Amino acid sequence: MTVIALDGPAGSGKSTVAKHLSQQLKFEYIDSGAIYRSLTFYGLQYLGAGCQGKEEEIANWFSENPDQIKITYEDHTQIMWLKGSDISRQIRSPEVTREVRFVSDSPACREIVNQKMRDLAEKYDVVIDGRDIGTKVFPETRYKFYLDGKPEIRVARRAKEMNIPLQGEAFDQLLKGLLDRDASDMAREIAPLCQAEDAVLVDTSALTVDEVVETIRKHLGSS
Ligand code: DC
């Protein structure tokens, strides 16, 4: 099946663009970050506060209970299920956002997530957003895009989503969190965030969502 890989840092517009693109192309949209978040949510919910040091336990539980995590689609939107409950909202909590890096730094957890994505890509044509999709998970795909943008613009997008004013302490904290996450995603030993050599770079700073989608579709049409 066809895989379109959209990698890039937080706030680069990947998930919004991936949703629009998948709807237009009638592909499914795989939000790989949401799968990392779901493993993190499991750790926090069932293994006590904090995920640091619990990565192996988390990975073992998911490899022994692969059916307890499910991914379904409703109008090309990904729904995450854990033990039969829809956790799509809970995985966006600040606590999950803070702890997810322990899970995403773990080779065992990465293998669980990558296998889920490979299973889905055998069944569906997919647009996948993440950090290492074009470099590590589907290096063979012809369709790779790296979305990037100025940090202050990326953080302003996040602030708008979260109804946070574009100035003040909450905004500064959000900016710090975003820069920290960029740094930890890029410095990770395993599957760090980086642009694949054969990926098309799209700077989304000055572009609307429609313009980014249009740019990608032009490349798809010409490749
Ligand atoms: O895109 P997001 O914020 O939902 O991703 C959550 C975290 O998961 C993020 O800090 C980086 C990590 N991640 C990753 O390491 N590899 C991916 N393919 C996707 C996300």
mmCIF file of C-alpha atoms and ligand atoms in Angstrom:
data_model
loop_
_atom_site.group_PDB
_atom_site.id
_atom_site.type_symbol
_atom_site.label_atom_id
_atom_site.label_comp_id
_atom_site.label_asym_id
_atom_site.label_seq_id
_atom_site.Cartn_x
_atom_site.Cartn_y
_atom_site.Cartn_z
ATOM 1 C CA MET A 1 0.000 0.000 0.000
ATOM 2 C CA THR A 2 1.094 3.618 -0.347
ATOM 3 C CA VAL A 3 2.760 5.424 2.573
ATOM 4 C CA ILE A 4 3.121 9.212 2.686
ATOM 5 C CA ALA A 5 5.545 10.165 5.478
ATOM 6 C CA LEU A 6 5.263 13.590 7.130
ATOM 7 C CA ASP A 7 8.004 14.207 9.676
ATOM 8 C CA GLY A 8 8.945 17.326 11.581
ATOM 9 C CA PRO A 9 9.031 19.023 14.976
ATOM 10 C CA ALA A 10 6.054 19.797 17.213
ATOM 11 C CA GLY A 11 3.846 22.586 15.886
ATOM 12 C CA SER A 12 5.102 22.326 12.321
ATOM 13 C CA GLY A 13 1.541 21.613 11.207
ATOM 14 C CA LYS A 14 2.043 17.908 10.473
ATOM 15 C CA SER A 15 -1.099 16.600 12.103
ATOM 16 C CA THR A 16 -3.464 19.183 10.607
ATOM 17 C CA VAL A 17 -1.900 18.772 7.187
ATOM 18 C CA ALA A 18 -1.957 14.971 7.499
ATOM 19 C CA LYS A 19 -5.672 15.050 8.345
ATOM 20 C CA HIS A 20 -6.552 17.251 5.367
ATOM 21 C CA LEU A 21 -4.344 15.304 3.007
ATOM 22 C CA SER A 22 -5.727 11.941 4.090
ATOM 23 C CA GLN A 23 -9.299 13.194 3.686
ATOM 24 C CA GLN A 24 -8.598 14.494 0.200
ATOM 25 C CA LEU A 25 -6.788 11.356 -0.923
ATOM 26 C CA LYS A 26 -9.137 8.985 0.938
ATOM 27 C CA PHE A 27 -6.178 7.513 2.799
ATOM 28 C CA GLU A 28 -6.146 6.707 6.513
ATOM 29 C CA TYR A 29 -4.205 9.021 8.794
ATOM 30 C CA ILE A 30 -1.804 7.472 11.302
ATOM 31 C CA ASP A 31 -0.792 9.801 14.114
ATOM 32 C CA SER A 32 2.305 8.006 15.423
ATOM 33 C CA GLY A 33 2.725 10.442 18.318
ATOM 34 C CA ALA A 34 -0.733 9.390 19.549
ATOM 35 C CA ILE A 35 0.449 5.771 19.756
ATOM 36 C CA TYR A 36 3.495 6.828 21.845
ATOM 37 C CA ARG A 37 1.123 8.860 23.976
ATOM 38 C CA SER A 38 -1.152 5.832 24.466
ATOM 39 C CA LEU A 39 1.727 3.705 25.774
ATOM 40 C CA THR A 40 2.612 6.586 28.092
ATOM 41 C CA PHE A 41 -0.976 6.865 29.280
ATOM 42 C CA TYR A 42 -0.978 3.150 30.094
ATOM 43 C CA GLY A 43 2.213 3.598 32.156
ATOM 44 C CA LEU A 44 0.768 6.511 34.108
ATOM 45 C CA GLN A 45 -2.610 4.890 34.622
ATOM 46 C CA TYR A 46 -1.524 1.407 35.639
ATOM 47 C CA LEU A 47 2.114 1.536 36.749
ATOM 48 C CA GLY A 48 2.096 4.585 39.031
ATOM 49 C CA ALA A 49 3.377 8.145 38.680
ATOM 50 C CA GLY A 50 6.067 8.747 36.054
ATOM 51 C CA CYS A 51 7.209 6.548 33.165
ATOM 52 C CA GLN A 52 10.954 6.806 33.675
ATOM 53 C CA GLY A 53 12.381 3.346 34.345
ATOM 54 C CA LYS A 54 9.110 1.625 33.394
ATOM 55 C CA GLU A 55 9.695 1.528 29.646
ATOM 56 C CA GLU A 56 10.495 -2.205 29.489
ATOM 57 C CA GLU A 57 7.452 -3.051 31.585
ATOM 58 C CA ILE A 58 5.254 -0.965 29.295
ATOM 59 C CA ALA A 59 6.685 -2.586 26.155
ATOM 60 C CA ASN A 60 6.332 -6.086 27.637
ATOM 61 C CA TRP A 61 2.688 -5.541 28.534
ATOM 62 C CA PHE A 62 1.859 -4.344 25.016
ATOM 63 C CA SER A 63 3.714 -7.190 23.363
ATOM 64 C CA GLU A 64 1.887 -9.712 25.569
ATOM 65 C CA ASN A 65 -1.473 -7.959 25.139
ATOM 66 C CA PRO A 66 -1.432 -6.617 21.585
ATOM 67 C CA ASP A 67 -5.231 -6.546 21.379
ATOM 68 C CA GLN A 68 -5.609 -4.246 24.377
ATOM 69 C CA ILE A 69 -4.533 -1.290 22.283
ATOM 70 C CA LYS A 70 -6.661 -0.623 19.234
ATOM 71 C CA ILE A 71 -6.662 1.988 16.535
ATOM 72 C CA THR A 72 -9.848 2.726 14.641
ATOM 73 C CA TYR A 73 -10.871 5.421 12.191
ATOM 74 C CA GLU A 74 -13.901 7.664 12.048
ATOM 75 C CA ASP A 75 -14.039 9.913 9.024
ATOM 76 C CA HIS A 76 -10.230 9.548 8.676
ATOM 77 C CA THR A 77 -9.698 10.628 12.290
ATOM 78 C CA GLN A 78 -7.703 8.217 14.423
ATOM 79 C CA ILE A 79 -9.320 6.970 17.626
ATOM 80 C CA MET A 80 -7.089 5.354 20.257
ATOM 81 C CA TRP A 81 -8.507 2.598 22.454
ATOM 82 C CA LEU A 82 -6.925 1.102 25.545
ATOM 83 C CA LYS A 83 -8.577 -1.873 27.274
ATOM 84 C CA GLY A 84 -11.812 -1.075 25.447
ATOM 85 C CA SER A 85 -11.961 2.652 26.381
ATOM 86 C CA ASP A 86 -11.537 5.577 24.024
ATOM 87 C CA ILE A 87 -8.483 7.459 25.384
ATOM 88 C CA SER A 88 -8.073 9.896 22.466
ATOM 89 C CA ARG A 89 -8.648 12.930 24.701
ATOM 90 C CA GLN A 90 -6.731 11.800 27.766
ATOM 91 C CA ILE A 91 -3.535 11.229 25.790
ATOM 92 C CA ARG A 92 -3.330 15.008 25.154
ATOM 93 C CA SER A 93 -2.943 15.852 28.865
ATOM 94 C CA PRO A 94 0.101 17.882 30.017
ATOM 95 C CA GLU A 95 1.170 14.896 32.145
ATOM 96 C CA VAL A 96 1.300 12.584 29.121
ATOM 97 C CA THR A 97 3.084 15.309 27.112
ATOM 98 C CA ARG A 98 5.694 15.583 29.860
ATOM 99 C CA GLU A 99 6.287 11.834 30.266
ATOM 100 C CA VAL A 100 6.100 10.673 26.647
ATOM 101 C CA ARG A 101 9.798 11.242 26.025
ATOM 102 C CA PHE A 102 10.747 8.320 28.277
ATOM 103 C CA VAL A 103 8.574 6.036 26.184
ATOM 104 C CA SER A 104 9.707 7.459 22.857
ATOM 105 C CA ASP A 105 13.367 7.121 23.921
ATOM 106 C CA SER A 106 12.901 3.398 24.575
ATOM 107 C CA PRO A 107 13.905 1.008 21.763
ATOM 108 C CA ALA A 108 11.451 -1.632 23.057
ATOM 109 C CA CYS A 109 8.531 0.819 23.012
ATOM 110 C CA ARG A 110 9.544 2.134 19.585
ATOM 111 C CA GLU A 111 9.424 -1.388 18.210
ATOM 112 C CA ILE A 112 5.855 -1.875 19.518
ATOM 113 C CA VAL A 113 4.708 1.391 17.903
ATOM 114 C CA ASN A 114 6.507 0.677 14.622
ATOM 115 C CA GLN A 115 4.905 -2.754 14.365
ATOM 116 C CA LYS A 116 1.423 -1.261 14.846
ATOM 117 C CA MET A 117 2.109 1.176 12.007
ATOM 118 C CA ARG A 118 3.450 -1.531 9.707
ATOM 119 C CA ASP A 119 0.334 -3.637 10.349
ATOM 120 C CA LEU A 120 -1.911 -0.682 9.451
ATOM 121 C CA ALA A 121 0.105 0.136 6.331
ATOM 122 C CA GLU A 122 -0.422 -3.414 5.077
ATOM 123 C CA LYS A 123 -4.180 -2.854 5.142
ATOM 124 C CA TYR A 124 -4.572 0.789 4.155
ATOM 125 C CA ASP A 125 -3.023 3.532 2.061
ATOM 126 C CA VAL A 126 -1.778 5.890 4.747
ATOM 127 C CA VAL A 127 -0.502 9.344 5.582
ATOM 128 C CA ILE A 128 1.684 9.031 8.688
ATOM 129 C CA ASP A 129 2.976 11.892 10.777
ATOM 130 C CA GLY A 130 5.870 11.532 13.200
ATOM 131 C CA ARG A 131 9.557 12.101 13.706
ATOM 132 C CA ASP A 132 11.234 9.089 12.093
ATOM 133 C CA ILE A 133 8.702 7.815 9.571
ATOM 134 C CA GLY A 134 10.732 8.626 6.454
ATOM 135 C CA THR A 135 14.103 7.863 8.024
ATOM 136 C CA LYS A 136 13.453 4.685 10.032
ATOM 137 C CA VAL A 137 9.963 3.221 9.850
ATOM 138 C CA PHE A 138 9.242 3.411 6.116
ATOM 139 C CA PRO A 139 12.601 4.386 4.562
ATOM 140 C CA GLU A 140 11.536 2.692 1.323
ATOM 141 C CA THR A 141 8.560 4.955 0.624
ATOM 142 C CA ARG A 142 8.912 7.386 -2.288
ATOM 143 C CA TYR A 143 6.762 9.993 -0.591
ATOM 144 C CA LYS A 144 8.587 11.805 2.198
ATOM 145 C CA PHE A 145 8.072 15.326 3.460
ATOM 146 C CA TYR A 146 9.778 17.218 6.273
ATOM 147 C CA LEU A 147 7.657 20.038 7.659
ATOM 148 C CA ASP A 148 9.411 22.732 9.648
ATOM 149 C CA GLY A 149 8.725 26.263 10.865
ATOM 150 C CA LYS A 150 10.099 29.040 13.028
ATOM 151 C CA PRO A 151 9.801 28.151 16.755
ATOM 152 C CA GLU A 152 7.820 31.298 17.609
ATOM 153 C CA ILE A 153 5.279 30.477 14.913
ATOM 154 C CA ARG A 154 5.042 26.831 15.893
ATOM 155 C CA VAL A 155 4.461 27.737 19.526
ATOM 156 C CA ALA A 156 1.866 30.355 18.584
ATOM 157 C CA ARG A 157 -0.082 27.632 16.763
ATOM 158 C CA ARG A 158 -0.026 25.446 19.879
ATOM 159 C CA ALA A 159 -1.066 28.412 22.059
ATOM 160 C CA LYS A 160 -4.075 29.102 19.831
ATOM 161 C CA GLU A 161 -5.156 25.454 19.991
ATOM 162 C CA MET A 162 -4.925 25.622 23.788
ATOM 163 C CA ASN A 163 -6.511 29.097 24.129
ATOM 164 C CA ILE A 164 -3.352 30.526 25.697
ATOM 165 C CA PRO A 165 -2.624 34.274 25.144
ATOM 166 C CA LEU A 166 0.303 34.939 22.812
ATOM 167 C CA GLN A 167 2.210 36.771 25.550
ATOM 168 C CA GLY A 168 2.860 36.098 29.191
ATOM 169 C CA GLU A 169 4.083 33.347 31.463
ATOM 170 C CA ALA A 170 1.938 30.537 30.064
ATOM 171 C CA PHE A 171 3.164 31.321 26.547
ATOM 172 C CA ASP A 172 6.805 31.437 27.691
ATOM 173 C CA GLN A 173 6.384 28.065 29.355
ATOM 174 C CA LEU A 174 4.862 26.618 26.218
ATOM 175 C CA LEU A 175 7.804 27.943 24.175
ATOM 176 C CA LYS A 176 10.286 26.441 26.609
ATOM 177 C CA GLY A 177 8.463 23.102 26.525
ATOM 178 C CA LEU A 178 8.475 23.093 22.720
ATOM 179 C CA LEU A 179 12.191 23.918 22.494
ATOM 180 C CA ASP A 180 12.990 21.245 25.103
ATOM 181 C CA ARG A 181 10.977 18.700 23.148
ATOM 182 C CA ASP A 182 12.716 19.647 19.871
ATOM 183 C CA ALA A 183 16.080 19.221 21.591
ATOM 184 C CA SER A 184 15.204 15.856 23.119
ATOM 185 C CA ASP A 185 13.643 14.561 19.853
ATOM 186 C CA MET A 186 16.752 15.574 17.910
ATOM 187 C CA ALA A 187 19.267 14.310 20.468
ATOM 188 C CA ARG A 188 17.653 10.890 20.935
ATOM 189 C CA GLU A 189 20.122 8.093 20.287
ATOM 190 C CA ILE A 190 17.564 5.915 18.583
ATOM 191 C CA ALA A 191 15.514 7.292 15.673
ATOM 192 C CA PRO A 192 16.175 10.995 16.266
ATOM 193 C CA LEU A 193 14.151 13.661 14.510
ATOM 194 C CA CYS A 194 15.949 14.576 11.302
ATOM 195 C CA GLN A 195 15.148 15.193 7.680
ATOM 196 C CA ALA A 196 15.578 12.148 5.437
ATOM 197 C CA GLU A 197 18.011 12.824 2.591
ATOM 198 C CA ASP A 198 15.300 12.191 0.030
ATOM 199 C CA ALA A 199 12.528 14.110 1.847
ATOM 200 C CA VAL A 200 11.040 17.309 0.452
ATOM 201 C CA LEU A 201 11.464 20.178 2.930
ATOM 202 C CA VAL A 202 8.387 22.369 3.394
ATOM 203 C CA ASP A 203 8.785 25.465 5.584
ATOM 204 C CA THR A 204 5.260 26.032 6.865
ATOM 205 C CA SER A 205 5.996 29.313 8.724
ATOM 206 C CA ALA A 206 4.297 31.570 6.193
ATOM 207 C CA LEU A 207 1.902 29.055 4.646
ATOM 208 C CA THR A 208 -1.727 28.241 5.387
ATOM 209 C CA VAL A 209 -2.770 24.624 5.850
ATOM 210 C CA ASP A 210 -4.297 24.594 2.374
ATOM 211 C CA GLU A 211 -1.074 25.930 0.882
ATOM 212 C CA VAL A 212 0.991 23.224 2.582
ATOM 213 C CA VAL A 213 -1.427 20.521 1.396
ATOM 214 C CA GLU A 214 -1.312 21.990 -2.106
ATOM 215 C CA THR A 215 2.507 22.009 -2.081
ATOM 216 C CA ILE A 216 2.583 18.353 -1.026
ATOM 217 C CA ARG A 217 -0.008 17.356 -3.612
ATOM 218 C CA LYS A 218 2.032 19.016 -6.354
ATOM 219 C CA HIS A 219 5.045 16.929 -5.347
ATOM 220 C CA LEU A 220 2.950 13.771 -5.180
ATOM 221 C CA GLY A 221 1.669 14.497 -8.650
ATOM 222 C CA SER A 222 5.127 14.996 -10.052
ATOM 223 C CA SER A 223 6.891 12.044 -8.383
HETATM 224 O O1 DC B 1 3.522 14.528 17.822
HETATM 225 P P1 DC B 1 3.269 14.368 19.330
HETATM 226 O O2 DC B 1 3.549 15.595 20.137
HETATM 227 O O3 DC B 1 1.928 13.801 19.637
HETATM 228 O O4 DC B 1 4.342 13.258 19.756
HETATM 229 C C1 DC B 1 4.469 12.867 21.101
HETATM 230 C C2 DC B 1 5.910 12.516 21.374
HETATM 231 O O5 DC B 1 6.248 11.279 20.730
HETATM 232 C C3 DC B 1 6.937 13.551 20.888
HETATM 233 O O6 DC B 1 7.603 14.136 21.987
HETATM 234 C C4 DC B 1 7.930 12.805 20.069
HETATM 235 C C5 DC B 1 7.502 11.375 20.100
HETATM 236 N N1 DC B 1 7.416 10.784 18.766
HETATM 237 C C6 DC B 1 8.480 10.065 18.316
HETATM 238 O O7 DC B 1 9.489 9.962 19.003
HETATM 239 N N2 DC B 1 8.434 9.455 17.104
HETATM 240 C C7 DC B 1 7.338 9.566 16.344
HETATM 241 N N3 DC B 1 7.302 8.938 15.158
HETATM 242 C C8 DC B 1 6.235 10.325 16.790
HETATM 243 C C9 DC B 1 6.307 10.937 18.017
#
